[in-house]
Amino acid sequence: MTIRFRNVVKTFRTHGVRKVILRKLDLTLPRRNIAVLGGNGAGKSTLLRLIAGADRPDSGAILREGRVSWPLGFAGSFNGSLTGLENARFVARIYGEDTERVIGFVEEFAELGESFRMPFTTYSSGMRARLAFGVSMAFRFDWYLVDEITEVGDTSFREKCRTVFKERMGHARMIMVSHGLGSLRSYCDMGIVLDRGEVLVFDDLEDAIAYHEANMRGAKTGVLQAAG
Amino acid sequence: MAELWQPMDWGRVAAARMGEFVTGFVSSATIQFRVVAALMLRESRTRFGKSQVGYLWSLAEPIAVVLTFSALFRALNHPAPIGSSLPVFFATGMLAYHNYRRTASFCSNAFTANEALLTFPIVQQVDTLISRGLLEFFTSILSLLLIFGALHLVWEVALPVDVGPMVLALAALSIIGFAHGSITAVVGHYFPSWPRFDELLSRPLFFVSGIFFVPSALPPSVRSIVSWNPLLHGVELMRSGYYPHYRSDTLDVGYLLGVAGVLLLVSLSAERVMRLRSERDN
């Protein structure tokens, strides 16, 4: 089960400035937990959105095998005036899942208590993150796309997240964007680096991290020679 | 050695392709139906809240218009153009026009109101438009039933003679509203100040859609110009269903449906073009 990029081109035009995110990418992502690295504005979030299907490439195609999640992030895409419960129900509906099951799972997982039935606007940032986590975990995807997850909640909640993640990773895989190398190291075993329109693939996460850090320091030439 | 296609192979390939197409189409249609239904339910929740008050409140404006103009006409000693009741006459017109106006309004800000939703790849922009359009249509049907039900029970106003044309009128006006709103939304995507401008331009329609008059009361020269307004036909169709003996010479159902159809095509195409381009320009 892979995700294949076939001659994918993606550019952005903001205020007349054209930025190339992907320059004719031809790549197959293997069935592993993959970290996505790159500088600020390199297009990591865009890459995740492309994989999810929330954005479309300018040309080329992305062929996905298996169910791909939406870009799971901090806030989710929840409507403020709806309650946590109603938001969960909505996501369950669009994905064609049993709404009662999803609501039950999210209620139990997110530990929001009475707030689960209160409008989303009343939630603290921690509660919002817990709801987002809960909703994401309620669905069995084959690929989980994770964008800048910050570990929230108290220790027991974080433990619960980790347990669920690990259990899911038994049959699912994760593609993760994070500036926290610790998170990347604990979940991923390989890495890709997005650098000015190109994607470099590293079979070992540490090589990816090394390249990325050298890149950031500006000492590219030395690393390229060493990597061969 | 080159392989030559046998005629039978072409048949098999064509059949296989057709099969794929149909299956693909059915499954996409199922998904779209599911997404639109979910959006509609969510939309009605956020719009009307958990109480019935939100819904009734949305009727407040048209009711106020009807009452105001009834009082005005009565003060001027102007009788109802059809039937004996001024409020009922205005209500038939207002119900039709307001359906169009509200649909156009809600569709025109469908994109901005739902931006966060598009993170879910399964939701397309066109789904937000369709769900709003459909929701408005069903709301209007409900309004129709409630208003005339209430009028009948409380003031013993006559029930509609034939609900069919009334529902058809609402359907056609919903489509025109949807098309107008969608086009506004698409243009508004590129020119953010357009929706406000469009609303200003659309205001005169309120006066020339037949809410307050019947076309036969107009001088022929004016009538021929005003009869280009599809909303007028919608109102006339509405009235022809409600009143027992009202037959309008101006009403052209074919024109109404034709305009609705063409506008629908144009608006959906515009949305499609926008979708194909929108990810290119941020």
Coordinates of C-alpha atoms in Angstrom, one line a residue, chain A residues 119-218:
Chain A
P119 CA -20.4 24.9 22.0
F120 CA -16.9 24.6 20.7
T121 CA -16.2 28.3 21.2
T122 CA -16.3 27.7 25.0
Y123 CA -13.4 25.3 24.8
S124 CA -9.9 26.1 26.0
S125 CA -7.1 25.4 23.6
G126 CA -6.3 22.2 25.5
M127 CA -9.9 21.0 25.2
R128 CA -9.9 21.8 21.5
A129 CA -6.8 19.8 20.9
R130 CA -8.3 16.9 22.8
L131 CA -11.5 17.0 20.7
A132 CA -9.4 17.1 17.5
F133 CA -7.4 14.1 18.6
G134 CA -10.5 12.3 19.6
V135 CA -12.2 12.8 16.3
S136 CA -9.1 11.9 14.3
M137 CA -8.6 8.7 16.2
A138 CA -12.2 7.7 15.9
F139 CA -11.6 6.7 12.3
R140 CA -9.5 3.8 11.1
F141 CA -7.3 5.2 8.4
D142 CA -4.5 3.4 6.6
W143 CA -2.5 6.6 6.5
Y144 CA -2.6 9.2 9.2
L145 CA -1.3 12.6 8.1
V146 CA -0.2 14.6 11.1
D147 CA 0.6 18.3 10.9
E148 CA 2.4 19.9 13.9
I149 CA 0.8 17.9 16.6
T150 CA 1.7 19.5 19.9
E151 CA 1.4 17.1 22.8
V152 CA -1.4 18.5 24.9
G153 CA -3.3 17.4 28.0
D154 CA -2.0 16.0 31.2
T155 CA 0.3 13.1 31.4
S156 CA -2.4 10.5 31.5
F157 CA -4.0 11.9 28.4
R158 CA -0.7 12.0 26.5
E159 CA -0.2 8.4 27.5
K160 CA -3.6 7.5 26.1
C161 CA -2.7 9.2 22.8
R162 CA 0.5 7.4 22.6
T163 CA -1.1 4.1 23.3
V164 CA -3.8 4.6 20.7
F165 CA -1.2 5.8 18.1
K166 CA 1.0 2.8 18.7
E167 CA -2.0 0.5 18.4
R168 CA -3.0 2.2 15.2
M169 CA 0.5 2.0 13.8
G170 CA 0.1 -1.8 13.9
H171 CA -1.8 -1.6 10.7
A172 CA -1.6 2.1 9.7
R173 CA 1.3 4.3 8.9
M174 CA 1.9 7.9 9.7
I175 CA 3.2 10.8 7.6
M176 CA 4.2 13.5 10.0
V177 CA 5.3 17.1 9.9
S178 CA 6.8 18.5 13.0
H179 CA 9.5 20.9 14.1
G180 CA 9.8 18.8 17.3
L181 CA 12.5 16.3 16.5
G182 CA 11.6 14.3 19.5
S183 CA 8.1 13.6 18.2
L184 CA 9.5 12.7 14.8
R185 CA 12.0 10.3 16.4
S186 CA 9.5 8.5 18.5
Y187 CA 7.1 7.8 15.7
C188 CA 9.0 7.8 12.4
D189 CA 11.8 5.7 11.0
M190 CA 12.4 7.4 7.7
G191 CA 12.4 10.9 6.5
I192 CA 11.9 13.1 3.4
V193 CA 13.2 16.6 3.1
L194 CA 11.4 19.3 1.1
D195 CA 13.8 21.8 -0.3
R196 CA 13.1 24.4 -2.9
G197 CA 10.8 22.3 -5.0
E198 CA 12.7 19.0 -4.6
V199 CA 12.0 16.1 -2.3
L200 CA 15.0 14.1 -1.0
V201 CA 14.3 10.7 0.4
F202 CA 16.3 9.2 3.2
D203 CA 15.8 5.7 4.3
D204 CA 17.0 6.4 7.8
L205 CA 15.4 9.2 9.7
E206 CA 18.7 10.3 11.2
D207 CA 20.2 10.9 7.8
A208 CA 17.2 13.1 6.9
I209 CA 17.5 15.0 10.1
A210 CA 21.2 15.5 9.5
Y211 CA 20.7 16.8 6.0
H212 CA 17.9 19.1 7.1
E213 CA 19.9 20.6 10.0
A214 CA 22.9 21.1 7.7
N215 CA 20.6 22.7 5.2
M216 CA 19.4 25.0 7.8
R217 CA 22.9 25.9 8.9
G218 CA 23.7 26.6 5.2

